[in-house]
mmCIF file of C-alpha atoms in Angstrom:
data_model
loop_
_atom_site.group_PDB
_atom_site.id
_atom_site.type_symbol
_atom_site.label_atom_id
_atom_site.label_comp_id
_atom_site.label_asym_id
_atom_site.label_seq_id
_atom_site.Cartn_x
_atom_site.Cartn_y
_atom_site.Cartn_z
ATOM 1 C CA GLN A 723 -115.457 153.665 50.340
ATOM 2 C CA VAL A 724 -118.806 152.155 49.428
ATOM 3 C CA GLN A 725 -119.453 149.385 51.904
ATOM 4 C CA LEU A 726 -121.786 147.707 54.338
ATOM 5 C CA VAL A 727 -120.281 146.788 57.697
ATOM 6 C CA GLN A 728 -122.139 144.346 59.898
ATOM 7 C CA SER A 729 -122.033 143.653 63.608
ATOM 8 C CA GLY A 730 -120.072 140.788 65.045
ATOM 9 C CA ALA A 731 -120.854 137.183 65.826
ATOM 10 C CA GLU A 732 -123.537 136.340 68.366
ATOM 11 C CA VAL A 733 -124.339 133.260 70.425
ATOM 12 C CA LYS A 734 -127.933 132.963 71.585
ATOM 13 C CA LYS A 735 -130.019 130.425 73.432
ATOM 14 C CA PRO A 736 -133.128 128.883 71.899
ATOM 15 C CA GLY A 737 -136.121 131.155 72.350
ATOM 16 C CA ALA A 738 -134.045 134.313 72.529
ATOM 17 C CA SER A 739 -133.849 137.143 69.991
ATOM 18 C CA VAL A 740 -130.921 138.532 68.035
ATOM 19 C CA LYS A 741 -130.477 141.934 66.435
ATOM 20 C CA VAL A 742 -127.895 142.314 63.662
ATOM 21 C CA SER A 743 -126.806 145.724 62.427
ATOM 22 C CA CYS A 744 -125.605 146.837 59.003
ATOM 23 C CA ARG A 745 -123.914 150.238 58.684
ATOM 24 C CA ALA A 746 -123.717 151.837 55.264
ATOM 25 C CA SER A 747 -121.025 154.199 54.066
ATOM 26 C CA GLY A 748 -119.936 155.799 50.815
ATOM 27 C CA TYR A 749 -123.389 156.166 49.259
ATOM 28 C CA THR A 750 -126.779 157.751 49.974
ATOM 29 C CA PHE A 751 -128.272 155.368 52.525
ATOM 30 C CA LYS A 752 -131.883 156.350 51.881
ATOM 31 C CA SER A 753 -131.651 155.732 48.129
ATOM 32 C CA TYR A 754 -131.350 151.942 48.143
ATOM 33 C CA ASP A 755 -133.292 149.119 49.748
ATOM 34 C CA ILE A 756 -131.532 146.890 52.247
ATOM 35 C CA ASN A 757 -132.194 143.172 52.004
ATOM 36 C CA TRP A 758 -131.303 140.437 54.440
ATOM 37 C CA VAL A 759 -130.127 137.004 53.314
ATOM 38 C CA ARG A 760 -128.993 134.110 55.448
ATOM 39 C CA GLN A 761 -126.882 131.051 54.777
ATOM 40 C CA ALA A 762 -126.551 128.021 57.013
ATOM 41 C CA ALA A 763 -123.222 126.214 56.948
ATOM 42 C CA GLY A 764 -122.754 124.400 53.659
ATOM 43 C CA GLN A 765 -126.196 125.453 52.455
ATOM 44 C CA GLY A 766 -127.615 127.883 49.941
ATOM 45 C CA LEU A 767 -128.796 131.459 50.178
ATOM 46 C CA GLU A 768 -132.176 132.277 51.724
ATOM 47 C CA TRP A 769 -133.795 135.678 51.292
ATOM 48 C CA MET A 770 -135.473 136.972 54.448
ATOM 49 C CA GLY A 771 -136.890 140.348 53.482
ATOM 50 C CA TRP A 772 -136.290 143.932 52.450
ATOM 51 C CA MET A 773 -136.540 147.392 53.927
ATOM 52 C CA ASN A 774 -136.697 150.802 52.305
ATOM 53 C CA PRO A 775 -134.487 153.059 54.460
ATOM 54 C CA ASN A 776 -136.266 156.182 53.264
ATOM 55 C CA SER A 777 -139.832 155.203 54.127
ATOM 56 C CA GLY A 778 -139.195 152.391 56.561
ATOM 57 C CA ASN A 779 -141.468 150.143 54.506
ATOM 58 C CA THR A 780 -140.680 146.460 54.746
ATOM 59 C CA GLY A 781 -141.510 143.164 53.084
ATOM 60 C CA TYR A 782 -140.774 139.804 54.622
ATOM 61 C CA ALA A 783 -140.532 136.316 53.221
ATOM 62 C CA GLN A 784 -143.543 134.304 54.303
ATOM 63 C CA LYS A 785 -141.324 131.882 56.208
ATOM 64 C CA PHE A 786 -140.194 134.646 58.574
ATOM 65 C CA GLN A 787 -143.428 136.593 58.948
ATOM 66 C CA GLY A 788 -144.114 137.231 62.613
ATOM 67 C CA ARG A 789 -140.543 136.461 63.661
ATOM 68 C CA VAL A 790 -138.456 139.049 61.829
ATOM 69 C CA THR A 791 -138.413 142.831 62.126
ATOM 70 C CA MET A 792 -136.337 145.117 59.920
ATOM 71 C CA THR A 793 -135.740 148.683 61.018
ATOM 72 C CA ARG A 794 -133.308 151.506 60.452
ATOM 73 C CA ASP A 795 -131.751 154.565 62.030
ATOM 74 C CA THR A 796 -131.091 157.045 59.263
ATOM 75 C CA SER A 797 -129.101 159.353 61.549
ATOM 76 C CA ILE A 798 -126.346 156.750 61.719
ATOM 77 C CA ARG A 799 -126.988 155.121 58.331
ATOM 78 C CA THR A 800 -127.666 151.759 59.907
ATOM 79 C CA ALA A 801 -130.164 149.013 59.164
ATOM 80 C CA TYR A 802 -131.169 146.342 61.653
ATOM 81 C CA MET A 803 -132.611 142.860 61.406
ATOM 82 C CA GLU A 804 -134.108 141.329 64.524
ATOM 83 C CA LEU A 805 -135.105 137.667 64.587
ATOM 84 C CA SER A 806 -137.057 136.341 67.552
ATOM 85 C CA SER A 807 -137.950 132.916 68.968
ATOM 86 C CA LEU A 808 -134.621 131.565 67.818
ATOM 87 C CA ARG A 809 -134.213 127.855 67.092
ATOM 88 C CA SER A 810 -131.134 125.790 66.412
ATOM 89 C CA ASP A 811 -131.882 125.829 62.690
ATOM 90 C CA ASP A 812 -131.564 129.626 62.705
ATOM 91 C CA THR A 813 -127.811 129.129 63.110
ATOM 92 C CA ALA A 814 -126.397 130.780 60.013
ATOM 93 C CA VAL A 815 -124.419 133.640 58.570
ATOM 94 C CA TYR A 816 -126.702 136.615 58.090
ATOM 95 C CA TYR A 817 -125.902 139.078 55.311
ATOM 96 C CA CYS A 818 -127.280 142.495 54.532
ATOM 97 C CA ALA A 819 -127.244 143.426 50.863
ATOM 98 C CA ARG A 820 -128.054 146.627 49.024
ATOM 99 C CA GLY A 821 -130.742 146.488 46.376
ATOM 100 C CA GLY A 822 -129.047 148.426 43.619
ATOM 101 C CA MET A 823 -129.836 149.087 39.997
ATOM 102 C CA ALA A 824 -132.417 146.664 38.640
ATOM 103 C CA ALA A 825 -132.969 145.653 42.268
ATOM 104 C CA VAL A 826 -130.034 143.242 42.219
ATOM 105 C CA PHE A 827 -127.940 142.828 45.337
ATOM 106 C CA ASP A 828 -124.899 144.773 44.252
ATOM 107 C CA LEU A 829 -123.252 145.407 47.619
ATOM 108 C CA TRP A 830 -123.021 142.944 50.488
ATOM 109 C CA GLY A 831 -121.952 143.120 54.089
ATOM 110 C CA GLN A 832 -119.287 140.773 55.350
ATOM 111 C CA GLY A 833 -121.816 138.578 57.135
ATOM 112 C CA SER A 834 -122.653 138.051 60.805
ATOM 113 C CA LEU A 835 -122.573 134.564 62.276
ATOM 114 C CA VAL A 836 -125.457 133.835 64.613
ATOM 115 C CA THR A 837 -125.192 130.605 66.586
ATOM 116 C CA VAL A 838 -128.204 129.290 68.455
ATOM 117 C CA SER A 839 -127.246 126.761 71.078
ATOM 118 C CA SER A 840 -128.319 125.778 74.553
ATOM 119 C CA GLU B 78 -144.416 130.883 45.527
ATOM 120 C CA VAL B 79 -141.804 130.496 42.810
ATOM 121 C CA VAL B 80 -139.240 127.711 43.131
ATOM 122 C CA LEU B 81 -135.947 127.943 41.241
ATOM 123 C CA THR B 82 -134.240 124.683 40.324
ATOM 124 C CA GLN B 83 -130.602 124.802 39.276
ATOM 125 C CA SER B 84 -128.831 122.088 37.359
ATOM 126 C CA PRO B 85 -126.538 120.379 37.587
ATOM 127 C CA ALA B 86 -125.869 120.422 41.320
ATOM 128 C CA THR B 87 -122.168 119.949 40.618
ATOM 129 C CA LEU B 88 -120.274 120.578 37.395
ATOM 130 C CA SER B 89 -116.720 119.269 36.988
ATOM 131 C CA LEU B 90 -114.737 120.946 34.243
ATOM 132 C CA SER B 91 -111.186 121.934 33.386
ATOM 133 C CA PRO B 92 -109.781 125.434 32.873
ATOM 134 C CA GLY B 93 -110.397 126.597 29.330
ATOM 135 C CA GLU B 94 -113.614 124.599 28.964
ATOM 136 C CA ARG B 95 -117.075 126.070 28.522
ATOM 137 C CA ALA B 96 -119.531 125.951 31.427
ATOM 138 C CA THR B 97 -123.287 125.988 31.014
ATOM 139 C CA LEU B 98 -125.427 126.344 34.142
ATOM 140 C CA SER B 99 -129.191 126.119 34.116
ATOM 141 C CA CYS B 100 -131.893 127.733 36.244
ATOM 142 C CA ARG B 101 -135.564 126.829 35.830
ATOM 143 C CA ALA B 102 -138.446 128.654 37.482
ATOM 144 C CA SER B 103 -141.595 126.793 38.562
ATOM 145 C CA GLN B 104 -143.692 129.607 37.120
ATOM 146 C CA SER B 105 -143.091 132.658 35.022
ATOM 147 C CA ASP B 106 -143.392 135.927 36.896
ATOM 148 C CA SER B 107 -140.640 138.169 35.587
ATOM 149 C CA ASN B 108 -137.347 138.231 33.747
ATOM 150 C CA TYR B 109 -135.656 139.858 36.716
ATOM 151 C CA LEU B 110 -133.246 136.963 36.915
ATOM 152 C CA ALA B 111 -129.782 137.467 38.364
ATOM 153 C CA TRP B 112 -126.749 135.244 38.773
ATOM 154 C CA TYR B 113 -124.313 135.386 41.688
ATOM 155 C CA GLN B 114 -120.936 133.811 42.298
ATOM 156 C CA GLN B 115 -119.847 132.840 45.800
ATOM 157 C CA LYS B 116 -116.421 131.676 46.887
ATOM 158 C CA PRO B 117 -115.719 130.024 50.256
ATOM 159 C CA GLY B 118 -115.790 132.467 53.145
ATOM 160 C CA GLN B 119 -116.982 135.335 50.958
ATOM 161 C CA ALA B 120 -120.245 137.106 50.345
ATOM 162 C CA PRO B 121 -121.867 136.506 46.958
ATOM 163 C CA ARG B 122 -121.054 138.773 44.028
ATOM 164 C CA VAL B 123 -123.542 139.675 41.307
ATOM 165 C CA LEU B 124 -122.528 138.648 37.795
ATOM 166 C CA ILE B 125 -125.650 139.041 35.654
ATOM 167 C CA TYR B 126 -128.912 140.924 36.120
ATOM 168 C CA ASP B 127 -132.154 141.075 34.119
ATOM 169 C CA ALA B 128 -131.194 137.670 32.692
ATOM 170 C CA SER B 129 -128.547 138.907 30.279
ATOM 171 C CA ASN B 130 -126.870 142.097 31.487
ATOM 172 C CA ARG B 131 -123.377 141.861 32.923
ATOM 173 C CA ALA B 132 -122.836 143.714 36.165
ATOM 174 C CA THR B 133 -120.118 146.324 36.425
ATOM 175 C CA GLY B 134 -116.632 144.881 36.219
ATOM 176 C CA ILE B 135 -117.703 141.364 35.236
ATOM 177 C CA PRO B 136 -115.540 139.828 32.487
ATOM 178 C CA ALA B 137 -117.045 139.238 29.059
ATOM 179 C CA ARG B 138 -116.600 135.459 29.368
ATOM 180 C CA PHE B 139 -119.698 135.482 31.594
ATOM 181 C CA SER B 140 -123.004 135.693 29.752
ATOM 182 C CA GLY B 141 -126.622 135.118 30.614
ATOM 183 C CA SER B 142 -129.584 134.201 28.500
ATOM 184 C CA GLY B 143 -133.148 132.990 28.685
ATOM 185 C CA SER B 144 -136.624 134.220 29.483
ATOM 186 C CA GLY B 145 -139.870 133.010 30.948
ATOM 187 C CA THR B 146 -138.991 129.978 33.036
ATOM 188 C CA ASP B 147 -135.619 128.874 31.595
ATOM 189 C CA PHE B 148 -132.375 130.739 32.127
ATOM 190 C CA THR B 149 -128.734 129.937 31.463
ATOM 191 C CA LEU B 150 -125.394 131.216 32.683
ATOM 192 C CA THR B 151 -122.508 130.506 30.336
ATOM 193 C CA ILE B 152 -118.822 130.904 31.073
ATOM 194 C CA SER B 153 -117.127 130.733 27.701
ATOM 195 C CA SER B 154 -113.644 129.684 28.801
ATOM 196 C CA LEU B 155 -113.076 128.833 32.435
ATOM 197 C CA GLU B 156 -110.335 130.527 34.384
ATOM 198 C CA SER B 157 -109.016 129.181 37.671
ATOM 199 C CA GLU B 158 -110.816 131.896 39.646
ATOM 200 C CA ASP B 159 -114.191 130.867 38.225
ATOM 201 C CA PHE B 160 -114.437 127.695 40.276
ATOM 202 C CA ALA B 161 -117.050 128.562 42.875
ATOM 203 C CA VAL B 162 -120.736 128.153 43.667
ATOM 204 C CA TYR B 163 -123.251 129.926 41.439
ATOM 205 C CA TYR B 164 -126.751 130.939 42.439
ATOM 206 C CA CYS B 165 -129.611 132.222 40.365
ATOM 207 C CA GLN B 166 -132.101 134.633 41.901
ATOM 208 C CA LEU B 167 -135.517 135.704 40.703
ATOM 209 C CA ARG B 168 -137.285 138.858 41.736
ATOM 210 C CA SER B 169 -141.051 138.444 41.706
ATOM 211 C CA ILE B 170 -143.244 141.375 40.812
ATOM 212 C CA TRP B 171 -146.066 140.604 43.197
ATOM 213 C CA PRO B 172 -145.691 140.090 45.981
ATOM 214 C CA PRO B 173 -142.313 141.798 45.777
ATOM 215 C CA MET B 174 -139.898 139.149 46.906
ATOM 216 C CA TYR B 175 -136.772 137.266 45.918
ATOM 217 C CA THR B 176 -136.063 133.587 45.516
ATOM 218 C CA PHE B 177 -132.677 131.887 45.182
ATOM 219 C CA GLY B 178 -131.915 128.623 43.503
ATOM 220 C CA GLN B 179 -130.118 125.960 45.508
ATOM 221 C CA GLY B 180 -126.813 126.584 43.746
ATOM 222 C CA THR B 181 -124.462 124.865 41.299
ATOM 223 C CA LYS B 182 -120.969 124.037 42.465
ATOM 224 C CA LEU B 183 -118.444 124.448 39.669
ATOM 225 C CA GLU B 184 -115.385 122.402 40.541
ATOM 226 C CA ILE B 185 -112.067 121.697 38.887
ATOM 227 C CA LYS B 186 -111.920 118.360 37.099
#
């Protein structure tokens, strides 16, 4: 079925990097942007950036410029989000979301919990 | 950078009542305004896009309105499954980016 399946939970130390994957199935992977959104516990949603799986073009929220990299491997229909120089306040659930019709986020992954702790 | 302010932060209502949620943008950039519903432990689900269009499978009791800087989500008659957190989201034309509001928690009175 149409879905996005994300990688599992990660625990990282401050200063490290984390790479979260998002595997698409049931639709044409190259036809829709993939966005990344994070949510700290009890907090709201924060958009991090987008990637076009066809071209590889990306756009990042200013807050994450220089720290985030979004890539893809079209052969396995998978998008990746790598966040570097992790801090404790990067602890959050990270979601990938498809940019569907009218660019709304119409399909979401299940979320990947990233915990940053020494 | 656009800031979206949602009000109220918390709305306490009973099933069957009408809910009106507000989303105000700090500047007008587009009408690409969407509303999402999120329940505990779940990913968000899109309800409304382009300010007033219901997404596929969304019940008719959900409606969106507004333009420019002021947008509203209305739930005409609350059902038990509607109690959740609601977020508005604006897509800016240039630079292409998205902004979420801080959310409105709709709780049972």
